[in-house]
Structure formats: structure tokens, C-alpha cells
Amino acid sequence: MAERAHGGTAVNRAAAVAAAASRLSRAGTERSPCAPVRDLLGTTDIAAAYEVQQRLAQRKLDLGARVVGRKIGLTSAAVQRQLGVDRPDFGILFEDMDMSGRATAVPSARLLQPRVEAEIAFVLGEDLDAADLDLKRVRGAVDHARAALEIVDSRIAGWDITITDTVADNASSGLFVLGAEQVTLDGFEPRDATMTMTLDGSEASTGNGAACLGDPLEALLWLARAAREFGEPLRAGQVVLSGALGPLVPVGPGAVVHAEISGLGSVSATFTGTK
């Protein structure tokens, strides 16, 4: 049965989705990066890529995993340039991805090709399922913000990705770490935040809130609308990683990453293993 995509149109779409999910699942299970899945999905059928993402997520849910939030990816122009894509995407955060409180022992063995980016995390106090979502409503739904490190990872060899590759791969999700300080939006303006991230003590990335779709709250609004359209609205209590404030940085075993975000404090992660 033909499973390849030609000119962006799959000969057998259902078979292509199943084959892409199988390839990515095997890469994760065997701890060995795989070829891109755009040979199956094409580079324009983003809906099919989200079907792959949901299929893989359902496998985790069937095994007892619990969803704790979402991540927004590709919000920074710098990161888009790094990865060769041109639009945001989103992925699912599961409970076992949260390394908060374990910042001295982020397990490198769970990762294939990790890179780290500093972000603003929003923790929701209200559901975002209304049909008339706007910036005011989204802002009011945020209980608090926290500094965060997202440890992105790719099951695709060499990070050789297009938008359909990364969407299918749960938006290249890996792990995440939340800072301890919780700040309400009464006295904190996300778009004005500045960020500095160091790797092993040396400055590795800088940026600001405006680098995240112009305002991390605009990124949250984009996600809230997208999640509702996909039938899985954002819910109270969920964590949203709003997107990179600056360029992402490759890391390896033994790496020590520390980020300072003005108004939110700091967040750190040390990776297990030796260099």
C-alpha cells in the first residue's frame, strides 16, 4: 500500500498517519532518532500532523499518563530561523515531563537531542473554552506566571524538521522545569520581561517577552483559540509554556543551565551524566 505523500497530498492519508505515528513511537521507545515523517505527511497537511500527535498522546493516556498542560512552540523568530519553520505550533505536556523540584537531576537518559530555551509559564485559574476569547479574557484567566526552562527534544535525526515533522512529534516536546516564584499579572507585564540564560556559567541566550509573538499573552491567546478549535480547550490548573524568549541552546549530560527572567526570578536545571 502506498504511504508516501506526493505534492503534499497523501495517497492513503489514514495509512500515512498510522505509519508516521509508528515511526516516531519506535524512535522514542528505541532511543534512536528516526527519519523525518514528511515523506509520509507532506509539508502542508498540518491537520494530519496533529492527528499523529493525538494518536501518540492517546497511547500515553491509555497507559495512565496525565495531561497537565500545553506548550506553544516556534513563537520566536530566532527559533523559527534556527529550525527553518514559519509559524507557531503546540504540543501536550504530561505530568511525567515536569522536572520542577528536580533541577539538580534532569535525566539525560530520557533525552535524544536536547536543546533548552527560557520561557514564561502561565498557570491558569480559569477554563479558556469561550467562543469569544480575547486578550483581556485570556489575561484574566491566568492565576500566576513563573520562569521556566523548556527542554525541547526531537525524535527526528539531526533536528531535520519542517512544520509537519515537529507537530507530529508533539511539537518537539521533551521535559520542563518551573521556577519556584509565582507572580500574578497585577504587577508583571510579560511582554516587558527580559531574559538571560547561561550554560555552564557562560551567557548562551538573551531575549525578551516581545520576542514571543510580540507578547507571551498573545501566544496564550493563539493557543487558547487553537486548542478550542481542536476540541480540547485549555482548563483551569493547566500549565502553558508560552514560547521561547530567545534562541535555544543545545545541551548534553553534565550541563548546567540557569535563566533569569526579570520580574519572575530564576530557574535552573542540571543534567545527569558526564560530558
PDB file of C-alpha atoms in Angstrom:
ATOM      1  CA  MET A   1       0.000   0.000   0.000  1.00  0.00           C
ATOM      2  CA  ALA A   2       1.406   3.423  -0.921  1.00  0.00           C
ATOM      3  CA  GLU A   3       2.092   5.588   2.114  1.00  0.00           C
ATOM      4  CA  ARG A   4       4.199   8.352   0.645  1.00  0.00           C
ATOM      5  CA  ALA A   5       2.942  11.889   0.283  1.00  0.00           C
ATOM      6  CA  HIS A   6       3.196  13.451  -3.164  1.00  0.00           C
ATOM      7  CA  GLY A   7       2.969  17.226  -3.538  1.00  0.00           C
ATOM      8  CA  GLY A   8       1.566  17.432  -0.025  1.00  0.00           C
ATOM      9  CA  THR A   9      -1.327  15.002  -0.686  1.00  0.00           C
ATOM     10  CA  ALA A  10      -1.178  11.546   0.878  1.00  0.00           C
ATOM     11  CA  VAL A  11      -2.124   8.621  -1.356  1.00  0.00           C
ATOM     12  CA  ASN A  12      -3.648   6.987   1.689  1.00  0.00           C
ATOM     13  CA  ARG A  13      -3.971   9.583   4.448  1.00  0.00           C
ATOM     14  CA  ALA A  14      -5.026   7.208   7.209  1.00  0.00           C
ATOM     15  CA  ALA A  15      -2.167   4.848   6.431  1.00  0.00           C
ATOM     16  CA  ALA A  16       0.272   7.767   6.334  1.00  0.00           C
ATOM     17  CA  VAL A  17      -0.844   8.991   9.770  1.00  0.00           C
ATOM     18  CA  ALA A  18      -0.525   5.494  11.216  1.00  0.00           C
ATOM     19  CA  ALA A  19       2.910   4.994   9.662  1.00  0.00           C
ATOM     20  CA  ALA A  20       4.183   8.356  10.932  1.00  0.00           C
ATOM     21  CA  ALA A  21       2.950   7.612  14.443  1.00  0.00           C
ATOM     22  CA  SER A  22       4.613   4.196  14.357  1.00  0.00           C
ATOM     23  CA  ARG A  23       7.931   5.665  13.192  1.00  0.00           C
ATOM     24  CA  LEU A  24       8.002   8.328  15.920  1.00  0.00           C
ATOM     25  CA  SER A  25       6.857   5.899  18.601  1.00  0.00           C
ATOM     26  CA  ARG A  26       9.582   3.438  17.682  1.00  0.00           C
ATOM     27  CA  ALA A  27      12.208   6.197  17.766  1.00  0.00           C
ATOM     28  CA  GLY A  28      11.181   7.128  21.290  1.00  0.00           C
ATOM     29  CA  THR A  29      10.999   3.555  22.522  1.00  0.00           C
ATOM     30  CA  GLU A  30      14.299   2.502  20.991  1.00  0.00           C
ATOM     31  CA  ARG A  31      16.036   5.778  21.945  1.00  0.00           C
ATOM     32  CA  SER A  32      17.202   6.195  18.371  1.00  0.00           C
ATOM     33  CA  PRO A  33      16.265   9.209  16.198  1.00  0.00           C
ATOM     34  CA  CYS A  34      14.358   8.427  13.026  1.00  0.00           C
ATOM     35  CA  ALA A  35      13.976   9.920   9.570  1.00  0.00           C
ATOM     36  CA  PRO A  36      11.558  12.839   9.158  1.00  0.00           C
ATOM     37  CA  VAL A  37       7.903  11.948   8.651  1.00  0.00           C
ATOM     38  CA  ARG A  38       7.262  14.466   5.881  1.00  0.00           C
ATOM     39  CA  ASP A  39       7.775  11.694   3.328  1.00  0.00           C
ATOM     40  CA  LEU A  40       4.503  10.328   4.704  1.00  0.00           C
ATOM     41  CA  LEU A  41       2.612  13.513   5.587  1.00  0.00           C
ATOM     42  CA  GLY A  42       3.964  16.053   3.140  1.00  0.00           C
ATOM     43  CA  THR A  43       4.864  19.530   4.358  1.00  0.00           C
ATOM     44  CA  THR A  44       1.484  21.290   4.254  1.00  0.00           C
ATOM     45  CA  ASP A  45      -1.077  18.939   5.836  1.00  0.00           C
ATOM     46  CA  ILE A  46      -0.782  20.268   9.382  1.00  0.00           C
ATOM     47  CA  ALA A  47      -4.116  18.703  10.347  1.00  0.00           C
ATOM     48  CA  ALA A  48      -2.685  15.264   9.557  1.00  0.00           C
ATOM     49  CA  ALA A  49       0.382  16.078  11.663  1.00  0.00           C
ATOM     50  CA  TYR A  50      -1.857  16.930  14.624  1.00  0.00           C
ATOM     51  CA  GLU A  51      -3.652  13.627  14.082  1.00  0.00           C
ATOM     52  CA  VAL A  52      -0.304  11.884  14.509  1.00  0.00           C
ATOM     53  CA  GLN A  53       0.361  13.917  17.649  1.00  0.00           C
ATOM     54  CA  GLN A  54      -3.034  12.995  19.089  1.00  0.00           C
ATOM     55  CA  ARG A  55      -2.586   9.318  18.242  1.00  0.00           C
ATOM     56  CA  LEU A  56       0.721   9.237  20.116  1.00  0.00           C
ATOM     57  CA  ALA A  57      -0.800  11.167  23.027  1.00  0.00           C
ATOM     58  CA  GLN A  58      -3.677   8.708  23.258  1.00  0.00           C
ATOM     59  CA  ARG A  59      -1.203   5.836  23.564  1.00  0.00           C
ATOM     60  CA  LYS A  60       0.315   7.570  26.594  1.00  0.00           C
ATOM     61  CA  LEU A  61      -3.106   8.268  28.092  1.00  0.00           C
ATOM     62  CA  ASP A  62      -4.071   4.637  27.652  1.00  0.00           C
ATOM     63  CA  LEU A  63      -1.008   3.729  29.736  1.00  0.00           C
ATOM     64  CA  GLY A  64      -2.067   6.026  32.563  1.00  0.00           C
ATOM     65  CA  ALA A  65      -0.354   9.318  31.678  1.00  0.00           C
ATOM     66  CA  ARG A  66      -1.975  12.560  32.808  1.00  0.00           C
ATOM     67  CA  VAL A  67      -2.134  15.810  30.839  1.00  0.00           C
ATOM     68  CA  VAL A  68      -1.001  18.854  32.850  1.00  0.00           C
ATOM     69  CA  GLY A  69      -0.986  21.497  30.130  1.00  0.00           C
ATOM     70  CA  ARG A  70       0.259  22.582  26.723  1.00  0.00           C
ATOM     71  CA  LYS A  71       3.339  24.108  25.193  1.00  0.00           C
ATOM     72  CA  ILE A  72       3.473  26.665  22.444  1.00  0.00           C
ATOM     73  CA  GLY A  73       6.367  26.201  20.093  1.00  0.00           C
ATOM     74  CA  LEU A  74       8.036  28.259  17.383  1.00  0.00           C
ATOM     75  CA  THR A  75       6.905  31.623  18.748  1.00  0.00           C
ATOM     76  CA  SER A  76      10.328  33.227  18.478  1.00  0.00           C
ATOM     77  CA  ALA A  77      11.561  34.493  15.115  1.00  0.00           C
ATOM     78  CA  ALA A  78      15.072  33.441  16.163  1.00  0.00           C
ATOM     79  CA  VAL A  79      13.945  29.877  16.862  1.00  0.00           C
ATOM     80  CA  GLN A  80      11.929  29.767  13.625  1.00  0.00           C
ATOM     81  CA  ARG A  81      15.079  30.731  11.747  1.00  0.00           C
ATOM     82  CA  GLN A  82      17.099  28.118  13.647  1.00  0.00           C
ATOM     83  CA  LEU A  83      14.656  25.349  12.727  1.00  0.00           C
ATOM     84  CA  GLY A  84      13.535  26.558   9.319  1.00  0.00           C
ATOM     85  CA  VAL A  85       9.801  26.915  10.080  1.00  0.00           C
ATOM     86  CA  ASP A  86       7.476  29.904   9.802  1.00  0.00           C
ATOM     87  CA  ARG A  87       4.561  29.524  12.229  1.00  0.00           C
ATOM     88  CA  PRO A  88       3.760  28.541  15.824  1.00  0.00           C
ATOM     89  CA  ASP A  89       2.570  25.120  16.877  1.00  0.00           C
ATOM     90  CA  PHE A  90       1.511  23.434  20.096  1.00  0.00           C
ATOM     91  CA  GLY A  91       2.122  20.211  21.969  1.00  0.00           C
ATOM     92  CA  ILE A  92       0.837  18.400  25.029  1.00  0.00           C
ATOM     93  CA  LEU A  93       2.519  18.456  28.443  1.00  0.00           C
ATOM     94  CA  PHE A  94       2.270  15.304  30.538  1.00  0.00           C
ATOM     95  CA  GLU A  95       2.847  15.007  34.263  1.00  0.00           C
ATOM     96  CA  ASP A  96       5.995  12.907  33.833  1.00  0.00           C
ATOM     97  CA  MET A  97       7.607  15.701  31.800  1.00  0.00           C
ATOM     98  CA  ASP A  98       7.624  18.084  34.779  1.00  0.00           C
ATOM     99  CA  MET A  99      11.076  18.143  36.356  1.00  0.00           C
ATOM    100  CA  SER A 100      10.314  21.030  38.729  1.00  0.00           C
ATOM    101  CA  GLY A 101      11.889  20.378  42.116  1.00  0.00           C
ATOM    102  CA  ARG A 102      14.358  18.016  40.427  1.00  0.00           C
ATOM    103  CA  ALA A 103      16.527  20.752  38.922  1.00  0.00           C
ATOM    104  CA  THR A 104      19.676  19.032  40.161  1.00  0.00           C
ATOM    105  CA  ALA A 105      18.819  15.819  38.354  1.00  0.00           C
ATOM    106  CA  VAL A 106      17.218  16.286  34.951  1.00  0.00           C
ATOM    107  CA  PRO A 107      17.639  12.804  33.436  1.00  0.00           C
ATOM    108  CA  SER A 108      19.721  12.985  30.270  1.00  0.00           C
ATOM    109  CA  ALA A 109      18.929   9.334  29.598  1.00  0.00           C
ATOM    110  CA  ARG A 110      15.350  10.306  28.715  1.00  0.00           C
ATOM    111  CA  LEU A 111      16.512  12.688  26.017  1.00  0.00           C
ATOM    112  CA  LEU A 112      17.840  12.168  22.498  1.00  0.00           C
ATOM    113  CA  GLN A 113      18.866  15.581  21.119  1.00  0.00           C
ATOM    114  CA  PRO A 114      18.002  18.106  23.839  1.00  0.00           C
ATOM    115  CA  ARG A 115      18.011  21.847  23.498  1.00  0.00           C
ATOM    116  CA  VAL A 116      16.939  24.340  26.157  1.00  0.00           C
ATOM    117  CA  GLU A 117      15.008  27.572  25.925  1.00  0.00           C
ATOM    118  CA  ALA A 118      13.872  30.018  28.613  1.00  0.00           C
ATOM    119  CA  GLU A 119      10.171  30.872  28.713  1.00  0.00           C
ATOM    120  CA  ILE A 120       7.350  32.369  30.710  1.00  0.00           C
ATOM    121  CA  ALA A 121       4.939  29.741  32.017  1.00  0.00           C
ATOM    122  CA  PHE A 122       1.335  30.620  32.743  1.00  0.00           C
ATOM    123  CA  VAL A 123      -0.723  28.618  35.231  1.00  0.00           C
ATOM    124  CA  LEU A 124      -4.424  29.002  34.528  1.00  0.00           C
ATOM    125  CA  GLY A 125      -7.028  29.764  37.155  1.00  0.00           C
ATOM    126  CA  GLU A 126      -9.978  29.509  34.762  1.00  0.00           C
ATOM    127  CA  ASP A 127     -11.015  27.474  31.736  1.00  0.00           C
ATOM    128  CA  LEU A 128     -10.467  29.078  28.331  1.00  0.00           C
ATOM    129  CA  ASP A 129     -13.297  27.495  26.382  1.00  0.00           C
ATOM    130  CA  ALA A 130     -15.438  30.508  25.444  1.00  0.00           C
ATOM    131  CA  ALA A 131     -16.203  31.293  21.812  1.00  0.00           C
ATOM    132  CA  ASP A 132     -15.252  34.973  22.149  1.00  0.00           C
ATOM    133  CA  LEU A 133     -11.736  34.706  23.535  1.00  0.00           C
ATOM    134  CA  ASP A 134      -9.735  37.912  23.515  1.00  0.00           C
ATOM    135  CA  LEU A 135      -6.602  39.232  25.206  1.00  0.00           C
ATOM    136  CA  LYS A 136      -8.485  40.609  28.203  1.00  0.00           C
ATOM    137  CA  ARG A 137     -10.242  37.300  28.865  1.00  0.00           C
ATOM    138  CA  VAL A 138      -7.025  35.330  28.483  1.00  0.00           C
ATOM    139  CA  ARG A 139      -5.124  37.634  30.821  1.00  0.00           C
ATOM    140  CA  GLY A 140      -7.883  37.337  33.419  1.00  0.00           C
ATOM    141  CA  ALA A 141      -7.707  33.538  33.245  1.00  0.00           C
ATOM    142  CA  VAL A 142      -4.049  33.453  34.341  1.00  0.00           C
ATOM    143  CA  ASP A 143      -3.618  32.637  38.016  1.00  0.00           C
ATOM    144  CA  HIS A 144       0.121  33.301  38.003  1.00  0.00           C
ATOM    145  CA  ALA A 145       3.263  33.275  35.889  1.00  0.00           C
ATOM    146  CA  ARG A 146       6.567  31.505  36.545  1.00  0.00           C
ATOM    147  CA  ALA A 147      10.011  31.413  34.983  1.00  0.00           C
ATOM    148  CA  ALA A 148      10.504  28.192  33.045  1.00  0.00           C
ATOM    149  CA  LEU A 149      13.004  26.152  31.101  1.00  0.00           C
ATOM    150  CA  GLU A 150      11.648  24.021  28.319  1.00  0.00           C
ATOM    151  CA  ILE A 151      13.926  21.151  27.365  1.00  0.00           C
ATOM    152  CA  VAL A 152      12.868  20.514  23.805  1.00  0.00           C
ATOM    153  CA  ASP A 153      13.816  17.276  22.103  1.00  0.00           C
ATOM    154  CA  SER A 154      13.318  15.692  18.711  1.00  0.00           C
ATOM    155  CA  ARG A 155      12.779  12.091  17.775  1.00  0.00           C
ATOM    156  CA  ILE A 156      13.839  13.114  14.246  1.00  0.00           C
ATOM    157  CA  ALA A 157      17.521  12.727  13.443  1.00  0.00           C
ATOM    158  CA  GLY A 158      19.558  15.909  13.302  1.00  0.00           C
ATOM    159  CA  TRP A 159      16.525  18.112  14.010  1.00  0.00           C
ATOM    160  CA  ASP A 160      15.825  17.875  10.277  1.00  0.00           C
ATOM    161  CA  ILE A 161      12.273  19.163  10.604  1.00  0.00           C
ATOM    162  CA  THR A 162       9.550  21.009   8.768  1.00  0.00           C
ATOM    163  CA  ILE A 163       6.328  22.154  10.431  1.00  0.00           C
ATOM    164  CA  THR A 164       4.612  18.791   9.890  1.00  0.00           C
ATOM    165  CA  ASP A 165       7.573  16.896  11.347  1.00  0.00           C
ATOM    166  CA  THR A 166       7.624  18.876  14.576  1.00  0.00           C
ATOM    167  CA  VAL A 167       3.837  18.990  15.017  1.00  0.00           C
ATOM    168  CA  ALA A 168       3.602  15.221  14.620  1.00  0.00           C
ATOM    169  CA  ASP A 169       6.421  14.839  17.163  1.00  0.00           C
ATOM    170  CA  ASN A 170       4.350  16.601  19.858  1.00  0.00           C
ATOM    171  CA  ALA A 171       5.907  19.932  18.907  1.00  0.00           C
ATOM    172  CA  SER A 172       9.354  18.524  19.721  1.00  0.00           C
ATOM    173  CA  SER A 173       8.483  18.290  23.409  1.00  0.00           C
ATOM    174  CA  GLY A 174      10.842  16.830  25.987  1.00  0.00           C
ATOM    175  CA  LEU A 175      10.801  17.964  29.612  1.00  0.00           C
ATOM    176  CA  PHE A 176      10.291  21.215  31.510  1.00  0.00           C
ATOM    177  CA  VAL A 177      11.285  22.907  34.754  1.00  0.00           C
ATOM    178  CA  LEU A 178       9.284  25.640  36.504  1.00  0.00           C
ATOM    179  CA  GLY A 179      10.849  28.256  38.758  1.00  0.00           C
ATOM    180  CA  ALA A 180       9.683  28.497  42.355  1.00  0.00           C
ATOM    181  CA  GLU A 181       8.455  32.103  42.297  1.00  0.00           C
ATOM    182  CA  GLN A 182       4.783  32.626  41.429  1.00  0.00           C
ATOM    183  CA  VAL A 183       3.832  36.095  40.195  1.00  0.00           C
ATOM    184  CA  THR A 184       0.358  37.410  39.390  1.00  0.00           C
ATOM    185  CA  LEU A 185      -0.122  39.607  36.360  1.00  0.00           C
ATOM    186  CA  ASP A 186      -1.211  42.550  38.508  1.00  0.00           C
ATOM    187  CA  GLY A 187       2.361  43.776  38.703  1.00  0.00           C
ATOM    188  CA  PHE A 188       4.019  41.866  35.902  1.00  0.00           C
ATOM    189  CA  GLU A 189       3.851  42.636  32.183  1.00  0.00           C
ATOM    190  CA  PRO A 190       5.047  39.586  30.225  1.00  0.00           C
ATOM    191  CA  ARG A 191       5.984  41.464  27.037  1.00  0.00           C
ATOM    192  CA  ASP A 192       8.359  43.727  29.012  1.00  0.00           C
ATOM    193  CA  ALA A 193      10.296  40.877  30.645  1.00  0.00           C
ATOM    194  CA  THR A 194      13.956  40.423  29.771  1.00  0.00           C
ATOM    195  CA  MET A 195      15.796  37.093  29.843  1.00  0.00           C
ATOM    196  CA  THR A 196      19.373  35.946  30.184  1.00  0.00           C
ATOM    197  CA  MET A 197      20.283  32.258  30.085  1.00  0.00           C
ATOM    198  CA  THR A 198      23.684  30.784  30.871  1.00  0.00           C
ATOM    199  CA  LEU A 199      25.162  27.400  30.011  1.00  0.00           C
ATOM    200  CA  ASP A 200      27.901  26.200  32.379  1.00  0.00           C
ATOM    201  CA  GLY A 201      28.265  29.752  33.648  1.00  0.00           C
ATOM    202  CA  SER A 202      28.646  31.471  30.273  1.00  0.00           C
ATOM    203  CA  GLU A 203      25.957  33.572  28.639  1.00  0.00           C
ATOM    204  CA  ALA A 204      24.257  31.470  25.969  1.00  0.00           C
ATOM    205  CA  SER A 205      20.953  33.173  25.120  1.00  0.00           C
ATOM    206  CA  THR A 206      19.249  36.504  25.688  1.00  0.00           C
ATOM    207  CA  GLY A 207      15.853  37.810  24.747  1.00  0.00           C
ATOM    208  CA  ASN A 208      12.639  39.389  25.921  1.00  0.00           C
ATOM    209  CA  GLY A 209       8.896  38.962  26.079  1.00  0.00           C
ATOM    210  CA  ALA A 210       8.349  40.793  22.809  1.00  0.00           C
ATOM    211  CA  ALA A 211      10.282  38.009  21.039  1.00  0.00           C
ATOM    212  CA  CYS A 212       7.382  35.648  21.817  1.00  0.00           C
ATOM    213  CA  LEU A 213       4.805  36.585  19.143  1.00  0.00           C
ATOM    214  CA  GLY A 214       5.138  40.199  20.303  1.00  0.00           C
ATOM    215  CA  ASP A 215       3.720  39.334  23.734  1.00  0.00           C
ATOM    216  CA  PRO A 216       3.544  35.965  25.571  1.00  0.00           C
ATOM    217  CA  LEU A 217      -0.120  36.711  26.282  1.00  0.00           C
ATOM    218  CA  GLU A 218      -0.753  36.918  22.536  1.00  0.00           C
ATOM    219  CA  ALA A 219       0.835  33.479  22.282  1.00  0.00           C
ATOM    220  CA  LEU A 220      -1.508  32.243  25.021  1.00  0.00           C
ATOM    221  CA  LEU A 221      -4.476  33.689  23.149  1.00  0.00           C
ATOM    222  CA  TRP A 222      -3.349  31.955  19.945  1.00  0.00           C
ATOM    223  CA  LEU A 223      -3.104  28.648  21.800  1.00  0.00           C
ATOM    224  CA  ALA A 224      -6.444  29.059  23.577  1.00  0.00           C
ATOM    225  CA  ARG A 225      -8.204  29.571  20.259  1.00  0.00           C
ATOM    226  CA  ALA A 226      -6.329  26.728  18.559  1.00  0.00           C
ATOM    227  CA  ALA A 227      -6.950  24.303  21.419  1.00  0.00           C
ATOM    228  CA  ARG A 228     -10.662  25.115  21.430  1.00  0.00           C
ATOM    229  CA  GLU A 229     -10.855  24.583  17.673  1.00  0.00           C
ATOM    230  CA  PHE A 230      -9.200  21.184  18.094  1.00  0.00           C
ATOM    231  CA  GLY A 231     -11.822  20.246  20.693  1.00  0.00           C
ATOM    232  CA  GLU A 232      -9.505  20.238  23.721  1.00  0.00           C
ATOM    233  CA  PRO A 233      -9.815  23.678  25.380  1.00  0.00           C
ATOM    234  CA  LEU A 234      -7.354  24.869  27.997  1.00  0.00           C
ATOM    235  CA  ARG A 235      -8.533  24.155  31.541  1.00  0.00           C
ATOM    236  CA  ALA A 236      -8.048  25.689  34.970  1.00  0.00           C
ATOM    237  CA  GLY A 237      -4.944  24.346  36.689  1.00  0.00           C
ATOM    238  CA  GLN A 238      -3.088  23.636  33.475  1.00  0.00           C
ATOM    239  CA  VAL A 239       0.410  24.912  32.768  1.00  0.00           C
ATOM    240  CA  VAL A 240       1.100  26.683  29.489  1.00  0.00           C
ATOM    241  CA  LEU A 241       4.675  27.159  28.313  1.00  0.00           C
ATOM    242  CA  SER A 242       4.214  30.268  26.205  1.00  0.00           C
ATOM    243  CA  GLY A 243       7.278  30.012  23.959  1.00  0.00           C
ATOM    244  CA  ALA A 244      10.948  30.900  23.767  1.00  0.00           C
ATOM    245  CA  LEU A 245      12.152  34.370  24.729  1.00  0.00           C
ATOM    246  CA  GLY A 246      15.404  33.863  22.826  1.00  0.00           C
ATOM    247  CA  PRO A 247      17.449  31.323  20.859  1.00  0.00           C
ATOM    248  CA  LEU A 248      17.507  27.744  22.072  1.00  0.00           C
ATOM    249  CA  VAL A 249      20.772  26.135  23.194  1.00  0.00           C
ATOM    250  CA  PRO A 250      21.954  22.510  22.715  1.00  0.00           C
ATOM    251  CA  VAL A 251      22.850  20.727  25.965  1.00  0.00           C
ATOM    252  CA  GLY A 252      24.422  17.425  26.962  1.00  0.00           C
ATOM    253  CA  PRO A 253      24.977  15.320  30.073  1.00  0.00           C
ATOM    254  CA  GLY A 254      26.510  17.332  32.882  1.00  0.00           C
ATOM    255  CA  ALA A 255      25.305  20.689  31.528  1.00  0.00           C
ATOM    256  CA  VAL A 256      24.163  23.347  33.994  1.00  0.00           C
ATOM    257  CA  VAL A 257      21.571  25.811  32.704  1.00  0.00           C
ATOM    258  CA  HIS A 258      20.386  28.883  34.581  1.00  0.00           C
ATOM    259  CA  ALA A 259      17.937  31.539  33.397  1.00  0.00           C
ATOM    260  CA  GLU A 260      16.949  34.875  34.892  1.00  0.00           C
ATOM    261  CA  ILE A 261      13.679  36.481  33.772  1.00  0.00           C
ATOM    262  CA  SER A 262      13.015  39.986  35.058  1.00  0.00           C
ATOM    263  CA  GLY A 263      10.007  40.081  37.346  1.00  0.00           C
ATOM    264  CA  LEU A 264       9.865  36.297  37.659  1.00  0.00           C
ATOM    265  CA  GLY A 265      13.205  35.347  39.212  1.00  0.00           C
ATOM    266  CA  SER A 266      15.283  32.402  38.127  1.00  0.00           C
ATOM    267  CA  VAL A 267      15.070  28.761  37.116  1.00  0.00           C
ATOM    268  CA  SER A 268      17.856  26.201  36.794  1.00  0.00           C
ATOM    269  CA  ALA A 269      18.492  22.698  35.554  1.00  0.00           C
ATOM    270  CA  THR A 270      21.491  20.378  35.874  1.00  0.00           C
ATOM    271  CA  PHE A 271      21.590  17.379  33.577  1.00  0.00           C
ATOM    272  CA  THR A 272      22.639  13.997  34.875  1.00  0.00           C
ATOM    273  CA  GLY A 273      25.604  12.138  33.444  1.00  0.00           C
ATOM    274  CA  THR A 274      29.073  13.226  32.461  1.00  0.00           C
ATOM    275  CA  LYS A 275      30.224  15.246  29.480  1.00  0.00           C
TER     276      LYS A 275
END
